[in-house]
Coordinates of C-alpha atoms in Angstrom, one line a residue:
M1 CA -2.1 4.4 25.8
T2 CA -2.6 0.7 27.3
M3 CA -1.4 -2.2 25.6
H4 CA -2.3 -5.7 26.5
P5 CA 0.1 -7.3 25.8
S6 CA 1.8 -4.8 27.3
N7 CA 3.9 -3.0 25.7
P8 CA 4.8 -6.0 22.9
Q9 CA 7.8 -5.8 20.6
R10 CA 7.4 -5.9 16.5
R11 CA 8.6 -9.7 16.7
T12 CA 6.3 -10.5 19.1
L13 CA 2.9 -9.0 17.6
L14 CA 4.4 -10.6 14.4
K15 CA 5.0 -14.3 16.4
G16 CA 3.3 -16.8 14.0
A17 CA 2.5 -15.2 10.9
G18 CA 6.0 -15.2 10.0
A19 CA 6.1 -19.3 9.3
A20 CA 3.7 -18.7 6.3
S21 CA 6.1 -17.3 4.6
L22 CA 8.9 -20.3 4.6
L23 CA 10.2 -20.9 1.3
S24 CA 7.3 -23.9 0.4
P25 CA 9.1 -27.1 -1.1
G26 CA 10.7 -26.4 -4.0
F27 CA 9.4 -27.9 -7.4
V28 CA 11.5 -29.6 -10.2
M29 CA 10.4 -28.4 -13.2
A30 CA 11.5 -29.6 -16.6
Q31 CA 13.1 -25.7 -18.4
D32 CA 10.8 -26.3 -21.4
D33 CA 7.1 -27.1 -19.2
P34 CA 7.2 -23.9 -16.8
W35 CA 3.3 -24.4 -16.4
A36 CA 3.4 -28.0 -15.5
R37 CA 4.0 -25.8 -12.0
A38 CA 0.8 -24.5 -11.8
D39 CA -0.6 -27.9 -12.3
R40 CA 1.6 -28.4 -9.1
I41 CA 0.0 -25.8 -7.1
R42 CA -3.5 -26.4 -8.5
A43 CA -2.9 -29.9 -7.1
R44 CA -2.4 -28.7 -3.5
F45 CA -6.2 -27.8 -3.6
T46 CA -7.3 -30.6 -4.9
R47 CA -8.2 -32.7 -1.1
P48 CA -11.3 -29.9 0.1
L49 CA -10.7 -28.6 3.7
S50 CA -12.4 -30.8 6.6
F51 CA -14.1 -29.4 9.3
P52 CA -16.6 -32.1 12.0
Q53 CA -19.6 -32.4 11.1
R54 CA -21.7 -30.9 13.4
D55 CA -24.0 -26.6 13.2
F56 CA -23.7 -24.0 15.3
P57 CA -26.4 -21.6 14.4
I58 CA -26.3 -18.3 15.2
T59 CA -30.2 -18.4 15.9
A60 CA -29.7 -21.0 19.4
H61 CA -27.1 -17.8 20.2
G62 CA -29.3 -15.1 20.3
A63 CA -28.9 -13.4 16.9
K64 CA -31.9 -12.3 15.4
P65 CA -32.7 -10.6 11.3
C66 CA -33.5 -7.0 11.0
R67 CA -35.9 -5.5 8.9
M68 CA -34.1 -3.1 6.0
V69 CA -34.9 0.6 5.4
T70 CA -33.8 2.5 2.4
V71 CA -31.7 5.5 2.2
Q72 CA -29.7 7.2 -0.4
A73 CA -25.9 5.8 -0.7
W74 CA -22.6 6.6 -2.9
L75 CA -22.0 4.6 -5.2
D76 CA -18.4 5.0 -5.5
S77 CA -16.0 7.5 -4.8
D78 CA -15.4 9.4 -8.8
S79 CA -19.0 10.7 -9.8
G80 CA -20.1 12.0 -6.8
A81 CA -23.5 9.7 -7.8
K82 CA -26.3 8.1 -5.3
A83 CA -28.6 5.4 -5.4
E84 CA -30.9 4.0 -3.3
V85 CA -30.0 1.4 -1.5
Q86 CA -31.2 -1.0 1.4
T87 CA -29.1 -0.6 4.5
P88 CA -30.8 -1.6 8.4
A89 CA -33.3 0.1 10.1
P90 CA -32.0 2.5 12.9
G91 CA -32.3 0.4 16.4
S92 CA -32.0 -3.0 14.9
P93 CA -30.9 -6.0 16.4
D94 CA -27.6 -6.9 16.5
A95 CA -26.6 -10.2 15.3
W96 CA -22.6 -9.7 15.8
P97 CA -23.1 -10.8 20.0
G98 CA -25.0 -13.7 18.1
I99 CA -22.1 -14.5 16.0
D100 CA -19.5 -14.6 17.7
A101 CA -20.7 -16.2 20.5
A102 CA -21.6 -19.6 18.0
I103 CA -18.1 -19.3 16.6
K104 CA -16.4 -19.6 20.2
A105 CA -19.1 -22.1 20.6
A106 CA -17.5 -24.2 18.0
S107 CA -14.3 -23.7 19.0
K108 CA -14.5 -25.0 22.3
A109 CA -15.9 -28.2 20.6
G110 CA -13.1 -28.7 17.9
G111 CA -14.4 -26.9 15.3
G112 CA -17.6 -27.3 13.1
R113 CA -19.3 -24.4 10.8
V114 CA -21.5 -21.6 11.9
L115 CA -24.3 -21.1 10.0
I116 CA -26.0 -17.4 9.1
P117 CA -29.2 -18.0 7.8
A118 CA -31.1 -17.1 5.2
G119 CA -32.4 -12.8 6.1
H120 CA -30.9 -9.8 6.8
W121 CA -28.2 -9.7 9.8
H122 CA -26.8 -6.5 11.0
C123 CA -23.8 -7.2 12.3
K124 CA -21.9 -4.3 14.5
G125 CA -18.2 -5.7 15.0
P126 CA -16.0 -7.7 13.0
I127 CA -16.6 -11.6 11.6
V128 CA -13.1 -13.3 13.7
L129 CA -12.4 -16.5 13.0
L130 CA -10.9 -19.0 15.0
S131 CA -9.4 -23.0 13.3
N132 CA -11.8 -25.5 12.7
V133 CA -14.5 -22.9 12.1
H134 CA -16.1 -23.1 8.9
V135 CA -18.6 -19.6 8.8
H136 CA -21.5 -20.5 5.9
L137 CA -24.0 -18.4 4.5
A138 CA -27.2 -19.8 3.8
K139 CA -29.2 -19.7 0.4
G140 CA -30.3 -15.6 1.0
A141 CA -28.5 -14.8 3.9
Q142 CA -27.2 -11.1 4.0
V143 CA -25.0 -9.6 6.2
H144 CA -24.5 -5.6 6.3
F145 CA -22.0 -4.5 8.3
S146 CA -22.7 -1.7 10.7
A147 CA -21.6 1.9 8.8
N148 CA -19.6 3.2 12.0
P149 CA -16.1 3.0 12.3
A150 CA -16.0 2.6 16.3
D151 CA -17.6 -0.7 16.1
Y152 CA -14.3 -1.8 14.6
A153 CA -12.4 -0.6 17.6
K154 CA -14.0 -2.4 20.0
H155 CA -12.9 -5.7 19.8
G156 CA -9.6 -6.6 18.4
E157 CA -6.9 -7.8 20.2
Y158 CA -4.8 -4.6 21.5
D159 CA -5.6 -1.7 23.8
C160 CA -4.7 1.4 22.4
G161 CA -7.0 3.7 24.6
P162 CA -8.7 6.5 23.3
N163 CA -8.1 4.8 19.7
G164 CA -9.9 1.9 20.3
K165 CA -9.0 -2.0 20.7
L166 CA -7.0 -2.9 17.5
S167 CA -5.8 -5.5 15.8
L168 CA -2.5 -6.0 13.9
S169 CA -3.5 -5.1 10.1
R170 CA -1.2 -4.7 7.1
W171 CA -2.5 -1.1 5.6
Q172 CA -0.5 -0.5 1.8
G173 CA 2.2 -2.6 2.6
N174 CA 3.1 -1.7 6.1
D175 CA 2.0 -2.5 10.1
C176 CA -0.1 -0.9 12.1
L177 CA -2.6 -1.6 14.3
N178 CA -5.6 -0.1 13.2
Y179 CA -10.0 -0.8 12.7
T180 CA -10.2 -4.6 12.7
P181 CA -11.5 -5.6 8.9
M182 CA -14.6 -6.8 8.8
V183 CA -14.0 -10.7 8.9
Y184 CA -10.8 -11.3 10.0
A185 CA -8.6 -13.8 11.7
R186 CA -5.1 -14.5 12.6
N187 CA -2.5 -17.1 13.3
Q188 CA -5.4 -19.5 12.7
K189 CA -5.2 -22.9 10.6
N190 CA -8.2 -24.9 8.8
I191 CA -11.0 -21.7 8.6
A192 CA -13.3 -21.1 5.9
I193 CA -15.7 -18.8 5.1
T194 CA -18.5 -19.5 2.2
G195 CA -21.8 -19.2 1.1
E196 CA -24.1 -21.7 -0.9
D197 CA -24.4 -18.9 -4.1
W198 CA -24.5 -15.2 -4.6
T199 CA -27.2 -14.4 -2.0
S200 CA -24.9 -15.2 0.3
I201 CA -23.6 -11.9 0.4
L202 CA -21.1 -9.8 2.7
N203 CA -22.4 -6.4 2.4
G204 CA -19.5 -3.7 3.9
Q205 CA -21.7 -0.4 3.3
G206 CA -19.0 1.6 1.9
G207 CA -21.1 4.4 0.3
V208 CA -23.7 4.2 3.1
T209 CA -23.9 7.3 5.6
F210 CA -22.7 6.4 8.8
E211 CA -24.2 6.5 11.7
D212 CA -22.5 9.0 14.0
G213 CA -24.4 11.7 12.7
S214 CA -20.8 13.1 11.5
G215 CA -22.2 12.4 7.6
E216 CA -18.7 11.0 6.3
H217 CA -19.2 7.1 4.8
W218 CA -16.2 5.2 3.8
W219 CA -14.8 5.9 1.3
A220 CA -15.4 10.1 1.9
W221 CA -11.7 9.0 3.7
S222 CA -10.4 8.3 0.4
G223 CA -11.3 12.5 0.2
K224 CA -12.9 12.9 -2.4
T225 CA -16.5 13.0 -1.7
A226 CA -15.9 14.0 2.2
V227 CA -18.1 16.3 4.5
N228 CA -15.4 17.5 6.8
A229 CA -12.3 18.1 4.5
H230 CA -9.8 17.2 7.3
A231 CA -11.4 13.6 7.3
R232 CA -9.6 11.7 4.3
Q233 CA -6.5 9.6 4.6
G234 CA -4.1 12.5 2.3
V235 CA -4.1 15.5 4.7
V236 CA -2.4 16.7 7.3
N237 CA -3.8 14.5 10.5
P238 CA -3.1 17.1 14.1
R239 CA -2.7 13.6 16.0
N240 CA 0.6 12.7 14.5
P241 CA 3.0 14.6 15.7
E242 CA 4.8 17.5 14.2
S243 CA 8.4 15.1 14.2
L244 CA 9.2 11.3 14.1
A245 CA 12.3 12.2 16.6
G246 CA 10.0 10.8 19.9
L247 CA 9.3 7.6 18.3
A248 CA 12.6 6.8 16.7
P249 CA 15.3 8.6 18.8
G250 CA 18.0 6.5 17.1
L251 CA 17.8 8.3 13.3
S252 CA 20.1 11.2 13.4
V253 CA 18.8 14.4 12.3
E254 CA 19.4 14.1 8.5
E255 CA 17.7 10.4 8.8
R256 CA 14.8 12.1 9.5
A257 CA 15.1 15.2 6.7
R258 CA 14.7 12.5 4.6
I259 CA 11.4 11.5 6.1
E260 CA 10.1 13.8 7.0
T261 CA 9.5 15.2 3.4
G262 CA 6.8 17.0 1.5
A263 CA 3.9 19.3 3.5
N264 CA 1.5 15.6 3.9
W265 CA 4.5 13.7 5.2
R266 CA 1.5 13.9 8.1
S267 CA -1.2 13.0 6.7
D268 CA -2.4 8.8 7.4
E269 CA -1.6 7.1 4.4
K270 CA 1.8 8.8 4.7
F271 CA 2.7 8.7 8.1
L272 CA 2.1 5.4 8.2
P273 CA 5.0 4.8 5.2
A274 CA 7.2 7.3 7.7
L275 CA 7.1 5.1 10.7
S276 CA 7.7 2.4 8.6
E277 CA 11.0 4.0 6.9
A278 CA 12.5 5.4 10.8
G279 CA 11.8 1.9 12.3
V280 CA 9.5 2.6 14.3
P281 CA 8.1 -0.6 15.5
V282 CA 4.4 -1.5 15.4
E283 CA 3.2 -0.9 18.8
K284 CA 4.0 2.6 18.6
R285 CA 2.0 2.5 14.8
V286 CA -1.5 2.9 16.4
F287 CA -4.5 3.8 14.1
G288 CA -7.8 3.7 14.5
K289 CA -10.5 6.2 15.7
G290 CA -9.0 9.3 15.0
H291 CA -7.2 8.2 12.0
Y292 CA -8.6 7.7 8.9
L293 CA -7.5 4.4 7.1
R294 CA -9.7 2.2 6.2
P295 CA -9.8 -1.4 7.3
C296 CA -9.8 -4.3 4.7
M297 CA -13.4 -6.2 4.1
I298 CA -11.7 -9.3 4.6
E299 CA -7.9 -9.9 5.5
F300 CA -6.3 -12.8 7.2
V301 CA -2.9 -12.7 9.0
G302 CA -0.5 -15.8 9.0
C303 CA -3.3 -18.2 8.4
T304 CA -3.1 -21.6 6.7
D305 CA -5.0 -23.4 5.1
V306 CA -8.0 -21.0 4.0
L307 CA -10.9 -21.4 1.6
M308 CA -13.2 -18.5 0.5
Q309 CA -16.0 -19.6 -2.1
G310 CA -19.2 -18.7 -2.6
Y311 CA -21.0 -15.9 -1.9
Q312 CA -20.6 -11.8 -2.9
V313 CA -19.1 -9.3 -1.7
T314 CA -20.4 -5.8 -1.8
A315 CA -19.5 -2.1 -0.9
T316 CA -16.6 -2.5 0.8
P317 CA -14.8 0.3 2.4
F318 CA -11.0 -1.1 1.0
W319 CA -9.3 -3.9 -0.3
I320 CA -11.6 -6.6 -0.4
H321 CA -9.7 -9.6 0.0
H322 CA -6.3 -9.4 2.1
P323 CA -4.6 -12.7 2.9
V324 CA -1.8 -11.6 4.3
A325 CA 1.5 -13.4 5.2
C326 CA -0.8 -17.4 4.4
R327 CA -0.2 -20.5 3.5
N328 CA -2.4 -22.7 0.8
V329 CA -5.4 -20.2 0.2
H330 CA -7.7 -20.7 -2.3
I331 CA -10.7 -18.7 -3.1
A332 CA -13.4 -19.8 -5.6
K333 CA -16.9 -18.3 -7.3
V334 CA -17.0 -15.4 -5.5
R335 CA -18.2 -12.1 -6.8
M336 CA -17.1 -8.9 -6.2
E337 CA -19.0 -5.5 -6.6
S338 CA -17.5 -3.1 -5.0
M339 CA -16.6 0.1 -6.7
G340 CA -15.1 2.9 -4.4
P341 CA -12.0 3.3 -4.0
N342 CA -9.3 1.2 -3.6
S343 CA -11.7 -1.6 -3.8
D344 CA -9.2 -4.2 -5.2
G345 CA -11.2 -7.4 -5.3
F346 CA -7.8 -9.8 -4.1
D347 CA -5.0 -9.0 -2.8
P348 CA -3.2 -11.4 -1.5
E349 CA 0.1 -10.6 0.4
S350 CA 4.0 -12.5 0.8
C351 CA 1.8 -15.9 0.9
D352 CA 2.7 -19.0 0.0
T353 CA 0.3 -21.1 -2.8
V354 CA -2.4 -19.8 -3.7
L355 CA -5.6 -20.8 -6.0
L356 CA -8.2 -18.1 -7.6
D357 CA -10.6 -20.0 -9.8
D358 CA -13.7 -18.6 -11.5
C359 CA -14.7 -15.7 -9.9
L360 CA -16.6 -13.2 -10.7
F361 CA -14.7 -8.9 -10.1
N362 CA -16.5 -5.6 -11.1
T363 CA -14.0 -3.5 -8.9
G364 CA -13.0 1.0 -8.4
D365 CA -9.3 -0.5 -8.6
D366 CA -7.3 -3.8 -9.5
C367 CA -9.4 -7.2 -9.6
I368 CA -5.9 -8.2 -8.4
A369 CA -2.9 -6.7 -7.0
I370 CA -0.1 -9.2 -5.7
K371 CA 2.3 -7.2 -3.2
A372 CA 4.2 -8.0 -0.8
G373 CA 5.4 -5.5 1.4
K374 CA 6.4 -1.9 1.6
G375 CA 9.9 0.1 3.4
R376 CA 11.2 -1.7 5.6
D377 CA 8.0 -4.6 6.2
T378 CA 9.3 -6.7 4.1
G379 CA 9.8 -9.7 7.0
Y380 CA 7.2 -12.4 5.7
G381 CA 8.7 -12.3 2.7
P382 CA 7.5 -12.9 -0.6
T383 CA 4.5 -14.0 -2.5
R384 CA 5.4 -16.9 -4.8
D385 CA 2.6 -20.2 -5.8
V386 CA -0.2 -18.1 -7.1
V387 CA -2.0 -19.9 -9.4
I388 CA -5.5 -17.4 -11.3
Q389 CA -7.6 -18.7 -13.6
N390 CA -11.1 -19.2 -15.2
S391 CA -12.5 -15.9 -13.8
V392 CA -14.4 -12.8 -15.4
M393 CA -12.8 -8.8 -14.9
N394 CA -15.7 -6.6 -15.8
S395 CA -14.0 -3.4 -14.7
G396 CA -11.5 -2.2 -12.6
H397 CA -7.5 -0.4 -13.2
G398 CA -5.9 -3.3 -13.9
A399 CA -7.3 -7.2 -14.2
V400 CA -4.3 -9.2 -13.0
T401 CA -1.4 -6.3 -11.1
L402 CA 1.5 -7.0 -9.4
G403 CA 2.9 -4.3 -7.3
S404 CA 3.2 -1.9 -6.3
E405 CA 3.4 -2.8 -2.2
M406 CA 6.3 -5.7 -3.6
G407 CA 9.4 -5.1 -1.9
G408 CA 9.8 -9.1 -0.6
G409 CA 9.4 -10.0 -4.0
I410 CA 7.2 -11.9 -6.1
E411 CA 8.0 -14.9 -8.0
H412 CA 6.1 -18.2 -9.8
V413 CA 2.6 -16.4 -10.7
Y414 CA 0.6 -18.2 -13.8
A415 CA -2.6 -16.3 -14.7
E416 CA -4.3 -18.3 -17.7
K417 CA -7.8 -18.2 -19.4
L418 CA -9.3 -14.7 -18.1
E419 CA -12.4 -12.7 -19.6
V420 CA -10.7 -9.8 -19.3
R421 CA -14.2 -8.2 -20.2
N422 CA -14.0 -4.2 -19.7
M423 CA -17.8 -4.3 -19.4
H424 CA -17.8 -0.7 -18.5
W425 CA -16.0 0.6 -21.2
K426 CA -17.8 3.6 -22.3
T427 CA -17.8 5.2 -18.9
D428 CA -15.5 3.7 -16.9
P429 CA -12.5 1.6 -18.7
L430 CA -10.5 -1.1 -17.1
G431 CA -7.1 0.4 -17.1
S432 CA -5.0 -2.7 -18.4
A433 CA -5.7 -6.1 -18.6
V434 CA -1.7 -7.3 -16.8
R435 CA 0.5 -4.7 -14.8
L436 CA 3.6 -4.3 -12.7
K437 CA 3.7 -1.0 -10.9
T438 CA 6.7 -0.7 -8.9
N439 CA 9.5 1.9 -8.1
M440 CA 12.8 2.8 -6.5
A441 CA 11.1 3.3 -2.6
R442 CA 8.9 0.1 -3.1
G443 CA 11.9 -2.4 -4.7
G444 CA 11.4 -5.8 -4.7
F445 CA 11.9 -8.5 -7.0
L446 CA 9.5 -9.8 -10.3
R447 CA 10.6 -13.2 -11.6
H448 CA 8.7 -16.4 -13.2
F449 CA 5.5 -15.0 -14.1
H450 CA 3.7 -16.1 -16.8
V451 CA 0.1 -15.4 -18.2
R452 CA -2.1 -17.2 -21.4
D453 CA -5.5 -17.1 -22.7
L454 CA -6.6 -14.2 -21.9
V455 CA -9.7 -12.8 -24.4
L456 CA -10.1 -8.8 -24.3
P457 CA -13.7 -9.1 -25.8
N458 CA -13.7 -4.2 -25.1
G459 CA -9.8 -4.1 -25.4
V460 CA -8.8 -1.8 -22.3
K461 CA -9.1 2.0 -21.9
I462 CA -8.1 4.4 -25.1
K463 CA -7.5 7.8 -23.2
P464 CA -4.3 6.6 -21.5
A465 CA -3.3 7.5 -17.9
F466 CA -0.1 10.0 -18.2
Y467 CA 3.0 9.3 -16.8
K468 CA 4.3 11.4 -14.2
P469 CA 7.9 11.6 -13.7
L470 CA 10.0 13.6 -11.4
P471 CA 11.7 17.0 -12.8
G472 CA 14.7 16.1 -14.7
S473 CA 13.7 12.1 -15.5
P474 CA 14.2 11.2 -19.5
I475 CA 11.0 9.7 -19.5
P476 CA 8.4 11.2 -21.9
A477 CA 5.7 12.8 -19.4
Q478 CA 3.5 11.6 -22.6
L479 CA 3.9 8.1 -22.2
A480 CA 0.5 5.9 -20.7
S481 CA 1.4 4.8 -17.2
A482 CA 0.2 2.7 -14.7
G483 CA -3.1 4.5 -14.8
G484 CA -3.8 2.6 -18.1
G485 CA -4.1 3.1 -21.4
T486 CA -2.1 0.0 -22.4
V487 CA -2.4 -3.9 -22.7
I488 CA -0.1 -5.0 -20.4
T489 CA 1.4 -2.2 -19.2
F490 CA 4.9 -2.3 -17.0
D491 CA 6.4 0.8 -14.9
S492 CA 9.0 0.5 -12.5
D493 CA 8.8 3.5 -11.3
Y494 CA 5.1 4.1 -10.9
A495 CA 4.4 7.4 -8.9
P496 CA 7.8 8.3 -7.6
A497 CA 6.9 12.1 -6.2
F498 CA 4.6 9.4 -3.6
D499 CA 7.9 8.0 -1.1
A500 CA 10.2 10.5 -0.3
I501 CA 13.4 7.4 0.2
R502 CA 13.7 5.8 -2.6
T503 CA 16.8 4.0 -2.1
R504 CA 15.7 -0.3 -3.0
P505 CA 16.2 -1.0 -7.2
P506 CA 13.5 -3.4 -8.0
Q507 CA 14.5 -5.9 -10.3
I508 CA 12.3 -7.8 -13.2
S509 CA 12.5 -10.7 -14.8
D510 CA 11.1 -14.1 -16.6
V511 CA 8.2 -12.6 -17.6
H512 CA 5.9 -14.5 -20.3
V513 CA 2.8 -13.3 -21.9
S514 CA 1.0 -15.6 -24.6
R515 CA -2.1 -16.2 -26.5
I516 CA -4.3 -13.0 -25.9
R517 CA -6.6 -11.2 -27.8
V518 CA -8.0 -7.6 -28.0
S519 CA -10.6 -6.7 -30.1
N520 CA -11.8 -3.3 -31.1
V521 CA -14.3 -0.6 -29.5
A522 CA -15.8 1.5 -32.0
T523 CA -15.9 5.0 -30.6
P524 CA -16.5 8.6 -32.7
E525 CA -12.7 8.5 -33.3
G526 CA -12.6 5.5 -34.6
S527 CA -11.8 1.6 -34.0
F528 CA -9.7 1.2 -31.4
S529 CA -8.2 -1.4 -28.7
C530 CA -6.2 0.6 -26.3
Y531 CA -4.1 3.6 -26.7
Q532 CA -0.6 2.1 -27.3
A533 CA -0.7 -1.9 -27.0
F534 CA 2.4 -2.2 -24.3
V535 CA 4.6 -0.1 -22.1
V536 CA 7.2 -2.0 -20.7
M537 CA 9.4 0.4 -19.1
G538 CA 12.7 -0.2 -16.5
P539 CA 13.4 0.4 -13.6
V540 CA 15.0 4.8 -13.7
A541 CA 18.3 6.0 -12.2
H542 CA 17.1 9.5 -12.2
S543 CA 14.2 8.6 -9.5
Y544 CA 16.8 6.8 -7.1
N545 CA 18.3 9.4 -4.6
G546 CA 20.3 6.6 -2.7
S547 CA 23.9 7.5 -1.4
E548 CA 25.1 3.7 -2.2
N549 CA 25.0 4.0 -6.1
K550 CA 23.2 0.5 -6.2
P551 CA 22.9 -0.6 -9.5
V552 CA 19.7 -0.1 -11.7
L553 CA 18.9 -3.4 -13.6
P554 CA 17.3 -3.8 -16.9
V555 CA 14.4 -5.5 -17.6
T556 CA 15.8 -8.8 -18.3
N557 CA 14.0 -12.6 -20.5
I558 CA 11.2 -10.7 -21.8
S559 CA 8.5 -12.5 -23.9
I560 CA 5.1 -11.6 -25.1
S561 CA 3.7 -14.7 -28.0
D562 CA 0.9 -15.8 -30.3
C563 CA -1.1 -11.9 -29.0
D564 CA -3.4 -9.8 -31.4
F565 CA -3.7 -6.4 -30.0
G566 CA -6.2 -5.1 -32.0
T567 CA -5.8 -1.1 -33.2
P568 CA -4.2 1.1 -31.1
V569 CA -5.2 5.2 -31.4
A570 CA -1.2 5.9 -31.0
G571 CA -1.1 3.7 -34.6
D572 CA 2.5 5.6 -34.6
K573 CA 3.5 3.8 -32.1
P574 CA 2.4 1.1 -30.8
W575 CA 4.7 0.2 -27.4
Y576 CA 7.1 1.6 -25.3
A577 CA 10.1 0.3 -23.7
Y578 CA 12.8 1.8 -21.5
N579 CA 16.0 0.1 -20.1
V580 CA 14.9 -3.3 -21.4
R581 CA 17.0 -6.6 -22.5
G582 CA 16.1 -9.5 -24.2
F583 CA 12.5 -8.1 -25.0
K584 CA 11.3 -10.7 -27.7
L585 CA 8.5 -10.1 -30.1
R586 CA 7.1 -13.7 -31.4
N587 CA 4.2 -13.3 -33.7
V588 CA 2.4 -10.6 -32.7
T589 CA -0.1 -8.3 -34.2
I590 CA -0.5 -4.7 -33.8
A591 CA -3.0 -2.7 -35.7
G592 CA -3.0 -5.8 -38.8
K593 CA 0.9 -6.1 -38.6
R594 CA 2.9 -8.5 -37.6
Y595 CA 5.9 -8.1 -35.6
D596 CA 8.6 -10.8 -35.2
T597 CA 11.7 -8.7 -33.1
D598 CA 13.8 -8.3 -30.2
I599 CA 14.4 -5.1 -28.4
S600 CA 16.6 -3.3 -25.9
A601 CA 16.1 0.1 -24.9

């Protein structure tokens, strides 16, 4: 494999991105008003980004609109249902060269606005933003990214031979070289992608059959609707070596054996975290062609002053928005409509100073999932200083989620004034309103998490997904887990069997939730709001498999106040707590009964 630049070390690949995760200036606030810090975060975004007042229309650089045809495409990955959708006609002109040329021309001129006019545009490659460039979709502009993985292995910075020209990315918390995301930037400053309104659409075509004739589509790679049983992220990929010995020669036989655990450890989704645990440098973590790790739709790495505003994004291959190691990130008035697998709406990872405002989520996975690296890939540091406000969550696994990849830590997160609508409660209910996911592998810390003023007019999922403990665990299997069924879920032993190395006990403290109102829905079995009001499960020492006997600390300083959780199905067990200290309920109503109590378990 030929790499350009030749044989870059991990520190070179990641150079610059880490700068965005430096400690932000300290906020000194009164102890009795934690929300004052949220006001300071919001104030950072009162001054809009500024770009030179000159336009670069893509049509001036040769881009031409395309004709659309109707095809059958998958609606999601679970039901197998299809519907008619519009896609570019075969042989449509490729708008990518014109878009790319306009961005480069704007950059060369010192910045400006790249304008995508109204119409349908077939884009056979990634939109790569550069400093001081603002890409704007006019009213009625629709960019349809090609349903062809090879188009995202042509333009990357790193020539990886048969795997394609790939980009530095992060996939579920681990760094790698992979397909370039549909919208991408790395180490850029002052960048924006915006739309005029929700008729300005970025379409990832996640459920449209690939143009290569394979019969697959992006969502099939998750495994549920794959035509080829081997074209999946979760089955053994013969392209991954049978042993890590060649990639990590410094590991002892015993160390390799611990990592090379499980029949499918060579599947792409497990091989990448194995490379992280083995300390394999990023330049040797090569995926792309011949592999099945779907790219994010919009991913910015190591960028400063980022705006995403005013457009709709649909049918994305994987996570919708994924800023990594970015600073000063603002997302506003964006509509996210993607019911595919892992269609998280907004996943800031190891970012510093983030504001999400006035967005709408209709997603196949978490609406928001705050992350901070996994395994040994925590060099970007924590995610901190995040405000989430004034938004609607129509569906998803969790409305506001932290984790599960949170090895670098998460702190100072504020969520308020959210309508967790759960509009598909009869057929595809939202799992939880507030949830934490971590385990002994993903570790990390969560502290200073504040939530208030959430309305749940249709409750949450009332048929729970039960926890799957390791053999011999003290936790009961019949427990609502992070898979859904509770309004608030803290699962510190999330999917423990997935991870071979479980040596990083998480630490959770200082979480305060207030003013949540949950309404019941009428079902044949009765009127209910959830399965249980909340589950707060601290770290489970039984799941630790290290040799250092690290302390397994309880969840501490937790409060839930001034909340009404409606009527849970499990009325005799309205909550569950484990390994918790300093947990206070104040003016909490469950099934009409008020609770003012302290919980230790």
